[in-house]
Amino acid sequence: MSSTDVNRTIDAVWRIESAKLIAGLARIVGDLGQAEEFAHDALVAALESWPQTGVPENPGAWLMTVGKRRALDAIRRTTNMARKNEAIGREAAFADDSDPFAAVDEGVDDALLRLILIACHPILAMEARVALTLRLVGGLTTEEIAAAFLLPLATIAQRIVRAKRTLSEAHVPFEVPTTADLPARLGSVLGVIYLIFNEGYSATAGEHWTRPELCNDAIRVGRVLAELVPHDAEVHGLVALMELQASRLRARIGPGGEPVLLLDQDRSRWDGLLIRRGLASLARAERHGTLGPYALQAAIAACHARARVASKTDWQCIVALYDALAQIAPSPIVELNRAVAVSMAYGPALGLEIIDSIAHEPALASYYLLPSVRGDFLFKLERFAEATIEFKRAAMLTENLRERTLLLERSARSYERGAAP
């Protein structure tokens, strides 16, 4: 195997194993920053050793061994004799050369769950949770995170450093919350994962409408979480939602990179495997309890996935699901989406009534989809002059260049229809 192939293999192994490695090392040292340092020491050792010796049969275990030894060496160097003995005694299982991975492997699920919960800890600002989750759980480099969110490298680096410092100074315990506290903490985790997915599904800024790699990262973290918390309906609901929405990614982009809206998409390009996985995840959510907000949104996505052509979409079912969602998670965004479903099921006039009832909500003041949806309803009602203004206003509010182009094209088309004799 060439050195290039070895380096590619190391990169792939790191993506798969880094979260487990950092989680296991955090159990030893009790500090997230130190755990990441020792994990990267192991990565450097692999980059130096594997091109000469070849990739080991169990690369994850190899990395864990090196990282564990670096961690234990640091404990010996930086603690006094009494504390050193206590620390080494506490981690005696890690120091047993007869089976150096036993203690880590026995608790790998709990350790990984701890890492996810800590990376998404409510003490951190949302942008810090996102960066730390992608770094520690997603295995992305700081450069990759900065590129994904179109932010300066220094900004992302500072967020990660400050997040780790905040966790350290607050002495956040490396433990799974109690049964009573876990649902609230899981809610924070799910919010972070879905935020990452949405940035990939519909980029807020830049030249590209989607960033599939971010969707993939979010789905991967979601699936890991579903394995760690297998009986939580909302975890499976979120995974189902992401899988079903991601199934459309190929069809959402036209030949020139332009956005293709849902009803205009070639559904033969939808990913059948992701649809099947999404429907299976939704079924697991339904088996494990009452459907929450993510699972209800997944059920809505399933209605679209089951329709081979747009005209076969069960919009009345979608309206009912949005009605249920509005009951348990009311928000202006839910109402906006419900208006679209009502428009498709019962006509644009009723959809416009809902839109106008929420038009003054502060949360929607700068949200480009409000005038975009309103413009669509007005266009269908042949109120072309008003639709032209709404599409233009939406174009000015979005920071995504592809989306802006689409909206300006719709504004021009509406103007032409209005000007036609």
Tab-separated table of C-alpha atoms in Angstrom:
chain	number	residue	atom	x	y	z
A	1	MET	CA	0.000	0.000	0.000
A	2	SER	CA	1.407	3.385	-1.013
A	3	SER	CA	1.926	6.166	1.517
A	4	THR	CA	-0.945	8.067	-0.119
A	5	ASP	CA	-3.258	5.084	0.361
A	6	VAL	CA	-2.104	4.735	3.976
A	7	ASN	CA	-2.825	8.396	4.657
A	8	ARG	CA	-6.288	8.036	3.144
A	9	THR	CA	-6.871	4.999	5.330
A	10	ILE	CA	-5.733	6.907	8.414
A	11	ASP	CA	-8.119	9.731	7.534
A	12	ALA	CA	-11.002	7.264	7.164
A	13	VAL	CA	-10.119	5.493	10.424
A	14	TRP	CA	-9.958	8.833	12.228
A	15	ARG	CA	-13.420	9.792	11.003
A	16	ILE	CA	-14.818	6.524	12.307
A	17	GLU	CA	-12.855	6.103	15.525
A	18	SER	CA	-12.047	9.619	16.775
A	19	ALA	CA	-15.245	10.091	18.788
A	20	LYS	CA	-14.832	6.746	20.553
A	21	LEU	CA	-11.151	7.500	21.134
A	22	ILE	CA	-11.781	10.926	22.672
A	23	ALA	CA	-14.681	9.561	24.718
A	24	GLY	CA	-12.561	6.735	26.117
A	25	LEU	CA	-9.634	9.012	26.941
A	26	ALA	CA	-11.954	11.506	28.615
A	27	ARG	CA	-12.878	8.735	31.046
A	28	ILE	CA	-9.225	8.551	32.069
A	29	VAL	CA	-8.263	12.211	32.325
A	30	GLY	CA	-11.627	13.818	33.086
A	31	ASP	CA	-10.875	16.758	30.785
A	32	LEU	CA	-12.185	17.143	27.259
A	33	GLY	CA	-9.317	19.308	26.016
A	34	GLN	CA	-6.663	16.914	27.296
A	35	ALA	CA	-8.534	13.932	25.895
A	36	GLU	CA	-8.544	15.518	22.439
A	37	GLU	CA	-4.819	16.307	22.718
A	38	PHE	CA	-3.951	12.704	23.551
A	39	ALA	CA	-6.202	11.461	20.735
A	40	HIS	CA	-4.331	13.684	18.296
A	41	ASP	CA	-1.027	12.417	19.697
A	42	ALA	CA	-2.222	8.945	18.726
A	43	LEU	CA	-3.142	10.212	15.258
A	44	VAL	CA	0.333	11.720	14.795
A	45	ALA	CA	1.879	8.443	15.912
A	46	ALA	CA	-0.197	6.610	13.293
A	47	LEU	CA	0.894	9.038	10.579
A	48	GLU	CA	4.517	8.399	11.536
A	49	SER	CA	4.289	4.637	12.022
A	50	TRP	CA	1.730	3.141	9.662
A	51	PRO	CA	3.421	4.127	6.365
A	52	GLN	CA	6.397	1.986	7.481
A	53	THR	CA	4.663	-0.808	9.413
A	54	GLY	CA	1.362	-0.978	7.574
A	55	VAL	CA	-2.151	-0.414	8.894
A	56	PRO	CA	-2.748	-2.643	11.948
A	57	GLU	CA	-5.515	-5.240	11.927
A	58	ASN	CA	-7.480	-3.287	14.552
A	59	PRO	CA	-6.594	0.371	13.903
A	60	GLY	CA	-9.071	1.733	16.444
A	61	ALA	CA	-7.579	-0.366	19.213
A	62	TRP	CA	-4.069	0.686	18.147
A	63	LEU	CA	-5.011	4.347	18.444
A	64	MET	CA	-6.648	3.743	21.821
A	65	THR	CA	-3.536	2.017	23.151
A	66	VAL	CA	-1.265	4.890	22.127
A	67	GLY	CA	-3.684	7.525	23.410
A	68	LYS	CA	-4.134	5.692	26.705
A	69	ARG	CA	-0.391	5.427	27.253
A	70	ARG	CA	0.075	9.148	26.550
A	71	ALA	CA	-2.722	9.912	29.012
A	72	LEU	CA	-1.269	7.726	31.749
A	73	ASP	CA	2.214	9.170	31.172
A	74	ALA	CA	0.763	12.646	31.617
A	75	ILE	CA	-0.958	11.611	34.835
A	76	ARG	CA	2.347	10.279	36.164
A	77	ARG	CA	4.199	13.450	35.193
A	78	THR	CA	1.751	16.004	36.513
A	79	THR	CA	0.423	14.588	39.767
A	80	ASN	CA	2.119	14.050	43.110
A	81	MET	CA	2.726	10.550	44.334
A	82	ALA	CA	-0.492	10.160	46.308
A	83	ARG	CA	-2.703	11.517	43.551
A	84	LYS	CA	-0.733	9.560	40.982
A	85	ASN	CA	-1.300	6.307	42.839
A	86	GLU	CA	-4.971	7.090	43.222
A	87	ALA	CA	-5.387	7.965	39.539
A	88	ILE	CA	-3.432	4.949	38.323
A	89	GLY	CA	-5.298	2.711	40.715
A	90	ARG	CA	-8.598	4.067	39.504
A	91	GLU	CA	-7.557	3.298	35.950
A	92	ALA	CA	-5.798	0.024	36.688
A	93	ALA	CA	-7.867	-1.732	34.088
A	94	PHE	CA	-6.472	0.593	31.428
A	95	ALA	CA	-2.915	-0.243	32.452
A	96	ASP	CA	-3.392	-4.000	32.201
A	97	ASP	CA	-1.196	-4.923	29.258
A	98	SER	CA	-2.888	-8.302	28.981
A	99	ASP	CA	-6.005	-6.598	27.610
A	100	PRO	CA	-5.424	-2.883	27.254
A	101	PHE	CA	-8.846	-2.163	25.739
A	102	ALA	CA	-11.156	-4.130	28.020
A	103	ALA	CA	-12.223	-1.289	30.282
A	104	VAL	CA	-12.647	1.132	27.391
A	105	ASP	CA	-14.612	-1.325	25.296
A	106	GLU	CA	-16.899	-2.309	28.155
A	107	GLY	CA	-18.023	1.275	28.563
A	108	VAL	CA	-17.675	2.554	25.017
A	109	ASP	CA	-21.408	3.194	24.572
A	110	ASP	CA	-21.679	5.131	27.813
A	111	ALA	CA	-18.446	6.988	27.086
A	112	LEU	CA	-19.625	7.996	23.617
A	113	LEU	CA	-23.008	9.083	24.955
A	114	ARG	CA	-21.173	11.175	27.573
A	115	LEU	CA	-19.137	12.822	24.826
A	116	ILE	CA	-22.216	13.695	22.762
A	117	LEU	CA	-24.039	15.088	25.795
A	118	ILE	CA	-21.022	17.138	26.857
A	119	ALA	CA	-20.416	18.544	23.371
A	120	CYS	CA	-24.065	19.651	23.307
A	121	HIS	CA	-24.184	20.810	26.939
A	122	PRO	CA	-26.729	23.600	27.577
A	123	ILE	CA	-24.033	25.682	29.299
A	124	LEU	CA	-22.581	26.352	25.842
A	125	ALA	CA	-24.005	28.748	23.270
A	126	MET	CA	-25.649	26.984	20.330
A	127	GLU	CA	-22.891	27.932	17.857
A	128	ALA	CA	-20.308	26.504	20.278
A	129	ARG	CA	-22.277	23.261	20.618
A	130	VAL	CA	-22.421	22.907	16.845
A	131	ALA	CA	-18.678	23.473	16.377
A	132	LEU	CA	-17.708	21.172	19.250
A	133	THR	CA	-20.056	18.399	18.108
A	134	LEU	CA	-18.697	18.476	14.578
A	135	ARG	CA	-15.130	18.504	15.898
A	136	LEU	CA	-15.389	15.805	18.575
A	137	VAL	CA	-18.255	13.592	17.403
A	138	GLY	CA	-18.241	14.239	13.656
A	139	GLY	CA	-14.458	14.032	13.356
A	140	LEU	CA	-14.206	17.195	11.236
A	141	THR	CA	-11.163	19.420	11.332
A	142	THR	CA	-11.456	23.058	12.345
A	143	GLU	CA	-10.780	24.008	8.726
A	144	GLU	CA	-13.622	21.810	7.481
A	145	ILE	CA	-16.078	23.273	9.976
A	146	ALA	CA	-15.097	26.823	9.030
A	147	ALA	CA	-15.514	26.022	5.337
A	148	ALA	CA	-18.894	24.368	5.900
A	149	PHE	CA	-20.306	27.418	7.669
A	150	LEU	CA	-18.433	29.987	5.563
A	151	LEU	CA	-16.794	31.464	8.644
A	152	PRO	CA	-13.174	32.495	9.281
A	153	LEU	CA	-10.947	29.731	10.590
A	154	ALA	CA	-10.041	31.849	13.628
A	155	THR	CA	-13.713	32.231	14.554
A	156	ILE	CA	-14.346	28.482	14.627
A	157	ALA	CA	-11.052	27.817	16.432
A	158	GLN	CA	-11.969	30.349	19.126
A	159	ARG	CA	-15.420	28.830	19.551
A	160	ILE	CA	-13.942	25.382	20.094
A	161	VAL	CA	-11.263	26.589	22.503
A	162	ARG	CA	-13.741	28.665	24.500
A	163	ALA	CA	-16.241	25.815	24.605
A	164	LYS	CA	-13.679	23.411	26.054
A	165	ARG	CA	-12.512	26.061	28.521
A	166	THR	CA	-16.105	26.725	29.598
A	167	LEU	CA	-16.743	23.034	30.213
A	168	SER	CA	-13.495	22.701	32.154
A	169	GLU	CA	-14.061	25.784	34.318
A	170	ALA	CA	-17.634	24.744	35.062
A	171	HIS	CA	-16.390	21.272	36.107
A	172	VAL	CA	-19.023	19.609	33.937
A	173	PRO	CA	-19.092	15.967	35.077
A	174	PHE	CA	-18.237	13.260	32.569
A	175	GLU	CA	-21.328	11.219	33.273
A	176	VAL	CA	-24.662	10.332	31.712
A	177	PRO	CA	-27.432	12.392	33.358
A	178	THR	CA	-29.993	10.690	35.552
A	179	THR	CA	-33.110	9.218	33.994
A	180	ALA	CA	-35.053	12.310	35.034
A	181	ASP	CA	-32.553	14.739	33.494
A	182	LEU	CA	-31.720	12.812	30.313
A	183	PRO	CA	-34.760	13.846	28.190
A	184	ALA	CA	-33.971	17.553	28.596
A	185	ARG	CA	-30.315	17.006	27.720
A	186	LEU	CA	-31.285	14.866	24.737
A	187	GLY	CA	-33.457	17.714	23.506
A	188	SER	CA	-30.369	19.930	23.329
A	189	VAL	CA	-28.461	17.234	21.435
A	190	LEU	CA	-31.249	16.711	18.917
A	191	GLY	CA	-31.479	20.449	18.325
A	192	VAL	CA	-27.759	20.655	17.572
A	193	ILE	CA	-27.833	17.675	15.211
A	194	TYR	CA	-30.822	19.026	13.287
A	195	LEU	CA	-29.271	22.486	13.042
A	196	ILE	CA	-26.199	20.910	11.438
A	197	PHE	CA	-28.405	18.929	9.064
A	198	ASN	CA	-30.461	21.964	8.057
A	199	GLU	CA	-27.354	23.979	7.253
A	200	GLY	CA	-26.405	21.208	4.864
A	201	TYR	CA	-29.928	20.765	3.451
A	202	SER	CA	-30.518	24.467	2.794
A	203	ALA	CA	-27.378	26.558	3.253
A	204	THR	CA	-28.017	29.947	4.817
A	205	ALA	CA	-25.319	31.686	2.783
A	206	GLY	CA	-22.818	31.213	-0.019
A	207	GLU	CA	-22.919	30.018	-3.608
A	208	HIS	CA	-24.309	26.501	-3.030
A	209	TRP	CA	-27.879	25.726	-2.065
A	210	THR	CA	-26.967	22.489	-0.299
A	211	ARG	CA	-23.918	21.024	1.433
A	212	PRO	CA	-24.542	17.258	1.428
A	213	GLU	CA	-21.440	16.529	3.514
A	214	LEU	CA	-22.983	18.353	6.487
A	215	CYS	CA	-26.194	16.356	6.066
A	216	ASN	CA	-24.135	13.169	6.093
A	217	ASP	CA	-22.284	14.236	9.243
A	218	ALA	CA	-25.558	14.986	11.039
A	219	ILE	CA	-27.113	11.681	9.985
A	220	ARG	CA	-24.028	9.794	11.156
A	221	VAL	CA	-24.155	11.422	14.602
A	222	GLY	CA	-27.914	10.837	14.755
A	223	ARG	CA	-27.511	7.134	13.997
A	224	VAL	CA	-24.823	6.817	16.664
A	225	LEU	CA	-27.173	8.439	19.162
A	226	ALA	CA	-30.020	6.120	18.134
A	227	GLU	CA	-27.804	3.130	18.910
A	228	LEU	CA	-26.866	4.598	22.289
A	229	VAL	CA	-30.454	5.523	23.244
A	230	PRO	CA	-32.441	2.865	21.367
A	231	HIS	CA	-35.775	3.322	23.170
A	232	ASP	CA	-36.218	7.060	22.675
A	233	ALA	CA	-38.905	7.778	20.053
A	234	GLU	CA	-37.695	11.298	19.265
A	235	VAL	CA	-34.140	10.161	18.550
A	236	HIS	CA	-35.466	7.695	15.959
A	237	GLY	CA	-37.856	10.395	14.743
A	238	LEU	CA	-34.996	12.794	14.075
A	239	VAL	CA	-32.985	10.131	12.253
A	240	ALA	CA	-36.052	9.317	10.143
A	241	LEU	CA	-36.611	12.990	9.346
A	242	MET	CA	-33.015	13.511	8.243
A	243	GLU	CA	-32.891	10.318	6.180
A	244	LEU	CA	-36.153	11.110	4.394
A	245	GLN	CA	-35.190	14.701	3.669
A	246	ALA	CA	-31.676	13.726	2.596
A	247	SER	CA	-33.173	11.273	0.096
A	248	ARG	CA	-34.130	14.327	-2.017
A	249	LEU	CA	-30.719	15.971	-2.119
A	250	ARG	CA	-29.767	14.874	-5.631
A	251	ALA	CA	-33.070	16.099	-7.029
A	252	ARG	CA	-32.931	19.472	-5.245
A	253	ILE	CA	-30.179	20.741	-7.551
A	254	GLY	CA	-30.528	21.333	-11.283
A	255	PRO	CA	-27.823	20.805	-13.930
A	256	GLY	CA	-26.394	24.289	-13.349
A	257	GLY	CA	-26.528	24.099	-9.569
A	258	GLU	CA	-29.834	25.958	-9.405
A	259	PRO	CA	-32.424	25.041	-6.738
A	260	VAL	CA	-35.282	22.734	-7.751
A	261	LEU	CA	-38.353	23.076	-5.534
A	262	LEU	CA	-40.079	20.015	-4.064
A	263	LEU	CA	-43.040	19.858	-6.438
A	264	ASP	CA	-40.771	20.267	-9.476
A	265	GLN	CA	-38.278	17.556	-8.555
A	266	ASP	CA	-37.663	14.410	-10.590
A	267	ARG	CA	-38.613	11.864	-7.950
A	268	SER	CA	-36.849	9.077	-9.777
A	269	ARG	CA	-33.661	10.762	-8.537
A	270	TRP	CA	-34.698	10.424	-4.906
A	271	ASP	CA	-32.524	7.958	-2.994
A	272	GLY	CA	-34.592	4.803	-2.503
A	273	LEU	CA	-32.245	3.353	0.109
A	274	LEU	CA	-32.465	6.455	2.285
A	275	ILE	CA	-36.259	6.442	1.927
A	276	ARG	CA	-36.424	2.833	3.102
A	277	ARG	CA	-34.096	3.576	6.005
A	278	GLY	CA	-36.109	6.650	6.910
A	279	LEU	CA	-39.405	4.765	6.894
A	280	ALA	CA	-37.825	2.045	9.047
A	281	SER	CA	-36.558	4.665	11.522
A	282	LEU	CA	-40.032	6.230	11.624
A	283	ALA	CA	-41.542	2.811	12.363
A	284	ARG	CA	-39.099	2.431	15.274
A	285	ALA	CA	-40.162	5.847	16.579
A	286	GLU	CA	-43.810	4.804	16.410
A	287	ARG	CA	-43.057	1.622	18.356
A	288	HIS	CA	-41.290	3.486	21.157
A	289	GLY	CA	-43.915	6.027	22.122
A	290	THR	CA	-46.083	8.989	21.212
A	291	LEU	CA	-44.745	10.946	18.259
A	292	GLY	CA	-42.954	14.149	19.222
A	293	PRO	CA	-42.033	17.136	17.020
A	294	TYR	CA	-39.228	15.397	15.095
A	295	ALA	CA	-41.198	12.212	14.534
A	296	LEU	CA	-44.246	14.195	13.354
A	297	GLN	CA	-42.054	16.075	10.879
A	298	ALA	CA	-40.671	12.712	9.769
A	299	ALA	CA	-44.243	11.484	9.216
A	300	ILE	CA	-44.839	14.553	7.021
A	301	ALA	CA	-41.658	13.794	5.058
A	302	ALA	CA	-42.873	10.186	4.719
A	303	CYS	CA	-46.065	11.418	3.009
A	304	HIS	CA	-43.890	13.039	0.353
A	305	ALA	CA	-41.601	10.005	0.100
A	306	ARG	CA	-44.524	7.643	-0.510
A	307	ALA	CA	-45.885	9.759	-3.376
A	308	ARG	CA	-44.247	8.592	-6.608
A	309	VAL	CA	-45.420	11.795	-8.313
A	310	ALA	CA	-46.198	15.143	-6.738
A	311	SER	CA	-49.873	14.973	-7.702
A	312	LYS	CA	-50.327	11.850	-5.535
A	313	THR	CA	-49.215	13.616	-2.332
A	314	ASP	CA	-51.737	13.207	0.494
A	315	TRP	CA	-51.934	16.876	1.456
A	316	GLN	CA	-54.915	16.382	3.750
A	317	CYS	CA	-52.863	13.930	5.816
A	318	ILE	CA	-50.008	16.441	5.881
A	319	VAL	CA	-52.387	19.162	7.134
A	320	ALA	CA	-53.542	16.840	9.929
A	321	LEU	CA	-49.937	16.138	10.906
A	322	TYR	CA	-49.148	19.869	10.950
A	323	ASP	CA	-52.235	20.430	13.104
A	324	ALA	CA	-50.847	17.888	15.580
A	325	LEU	CA	-47.390	19.477	15.413
A	326	ALA	CA	-48.883	22.921	16.095
A	327	GLN	CA	-50.527	21.524	19.205
A	328	ILE	CA	-47.359	20.149	20.804
A	329	ALA	CA	-44.738	22.543	19.380
A	330	PRO	CA	-46.468	25.762	18.321
A	331	SER	CA	-44.290	28.294	16.505
A	332	PRO	CA	-44.552	30.796	13.649
A	333	ILE	CA	-42.390	28.490	11.498
A	334	VAL	CA	-44.793	25.581	12.026
A	335	GLU	CA	-47.687	27.871	11.085
A	336	LEU	CA	-45.848	28.964	7.950
A	337	ASN	CA	-45.347	25.360	6.889
A	338	ARG	CA	-48.942	24.509	7.824
A	339	ALA	CA	-50.118	27.335	5.574
A	340	VAL	CA	-48.324	25.705	2.631
A	341	ALA	CA	-50.025	22.371	3.332
A	342	VAL	CA	-53.435	24.035	3.712
A	343	SER	CA	-52.877	25.852	0.430
A	344	MET	CA	-52.111	22.595	-1.373
A	345	ALA	CA	-55.037	20.748	0.220
A	346	TYR	CA	-57.722	23.428	0.221
A	347	GLY	CA	-56.524	26.295	-1.955
A	348	PRO	CA	-54.144	29.283	-1.802
A	349	ALA	CA	-56.775	31.666	-0.380
A	350	LEU	CA	-56.945	29.725	2.886
A	351	GLY	CA	-53.165	29.475	2.976
A	352	LEU	CA	-52.916	33.242	2.540
A	353	GLU	CA	-55.255	33.791	5.492
A	354	ILE	CA	-52.878	31.833	7.741
A	355	ILE	CA	-49.852	33.697	6.392
A	356	ASP	CA	-51.443	37.082	6.998
A	357	SER	CA	-52.350	36.072	10.558
A	358	ILE	CA	-48.668	35.494	11.418
A	359	ALA	CA	-47.066	38.133	9.188
A	360	HIS	CA	-46.255	40.427	12.111
A	361	GLU	CA	-44.570	37.777	14.264
A	362	PRO	CA	-41.132	39.101	15.338
A	363	ALA	CA	-39.532	35.713	14.640
A	364	LEU	CA	-40.490	36.067	10.970
A	365	ALA	CA	-39.465	39.702	10.523
A	366	SER	CA	-36.329	38.864	8.517
A	367	TYR	CA	-37.217	35.310	7.469
A	368	TYR	CA	-37.130	35.192	3.685
A	369	LEU	CA	-39.537	32.268	3.397
A	370	LEU	CA	-42.451	34.350	4.700
A	371	PRO	CA	-42.566	36.698	1.678
A	372	SER	CA	-41.530	33.808	-0.592
A	373	VAL	CA	-44.513	31.680	0.452
A	374	ARG	CA	-46.838	34.679	0.445
A	375	GLY	CA	-45.656	35.529	-3.061
A	376	ASP	CA	-46.415	31.977	-4.188
A	377	PHE	CA	-49.969	32.173	-2.858
A	378	LEU	CA	-50.520	35.585	-4.474
A	379	PHE	CA	-49.160	34.288	-7.791
A	380	LYS	CA	-51.602	31.371	-7.730
A	381	LEU	CA	-54.421	33.828	-6.970
A	382	GLU	CA	-53.287	35.860	-10.013
A	383	ARG	CA	-52.441	38.878	-7.875
A	384	PHE	CA	-49.251	39.291	-9.867
A	385	ALA	CA	-48.254	42.833	-8.872
A	386	GLU	CA	-48.303	41.919	-5.164
A	387	ALA	CA	-46.523	38.627	-5.840
A	388	THR	CA	-43.754	40.470	-7.704
A	389	ILE	CA	-43.084	42.651	-4.653
A	390	GLU	CA	-43.108	39.688	-2.260
A	391	PHE	CA	-40.660	37.621	-4.310
A	392	LYS	CA	-38.325	40.605	-4.598
A	393	ARG	CA	-38.504	41.207	-0.832
A	394	ALA	CA	-37.694	37.539	-0.188
A	395	ALA	CA	-34.700	37.760	-2.530
A	396	MET	CA	-33.319	40.690	-0.575
A	397	LEU	CA	-33.633	38.817	2.727
A	398	THR	CA	-31.818	35.608	1.793
A	399	GLU	CA	-28.025	35.425	1.929
A	400	ASN	CA	-27.857	32.363	-0.285
A	401	LEU	CA	-26.935	33.374	-3.830
A	402	ARG	CA	-28.703	30.446	-5.501
A	403	GLU	CA	-31.898	31.099	-3.570
A	404	ARG	CA	-31.723	34.813	-4.386
A	405	THR	CA	-31.409	34.100	-8.094
A	406	LEU	CA	-34.423	31.776	-7.988
A	407	LEU	CA	-36.551	34.347	-6.162
A	408	LEU	CA	-35.595	37.155	-8.526
A	409	GLU	CA	-36.517	34.912	-11.458
A	410	ARG	CA	-39.906	34.249	-9.877
A	411	SER	CA	-40.352	37.984	-9.310
A	412	ALA	CA	-39.599	38.688	-12.975
A	413	ARG	CA	-41.951	35.935	-14.118
A	414	SER	CA	-44.714	37.328	-11.930
A	415	TYR	CA	-44.108	40.815	-13.296
A	416	GLU	CA	-44.350	39.497	-16.848
A	417	ARG	CA	-47.611	37.723	-16.099
A	418	GLY	CA	-49.035	40.882	-14.583
A	419	ALA	CA	-47.931	43.005	-17.536
A	420	ALA	CA	-49.340	40.595	-20.135
A	421	PRO	CA	-52.498	41.895	-21.864
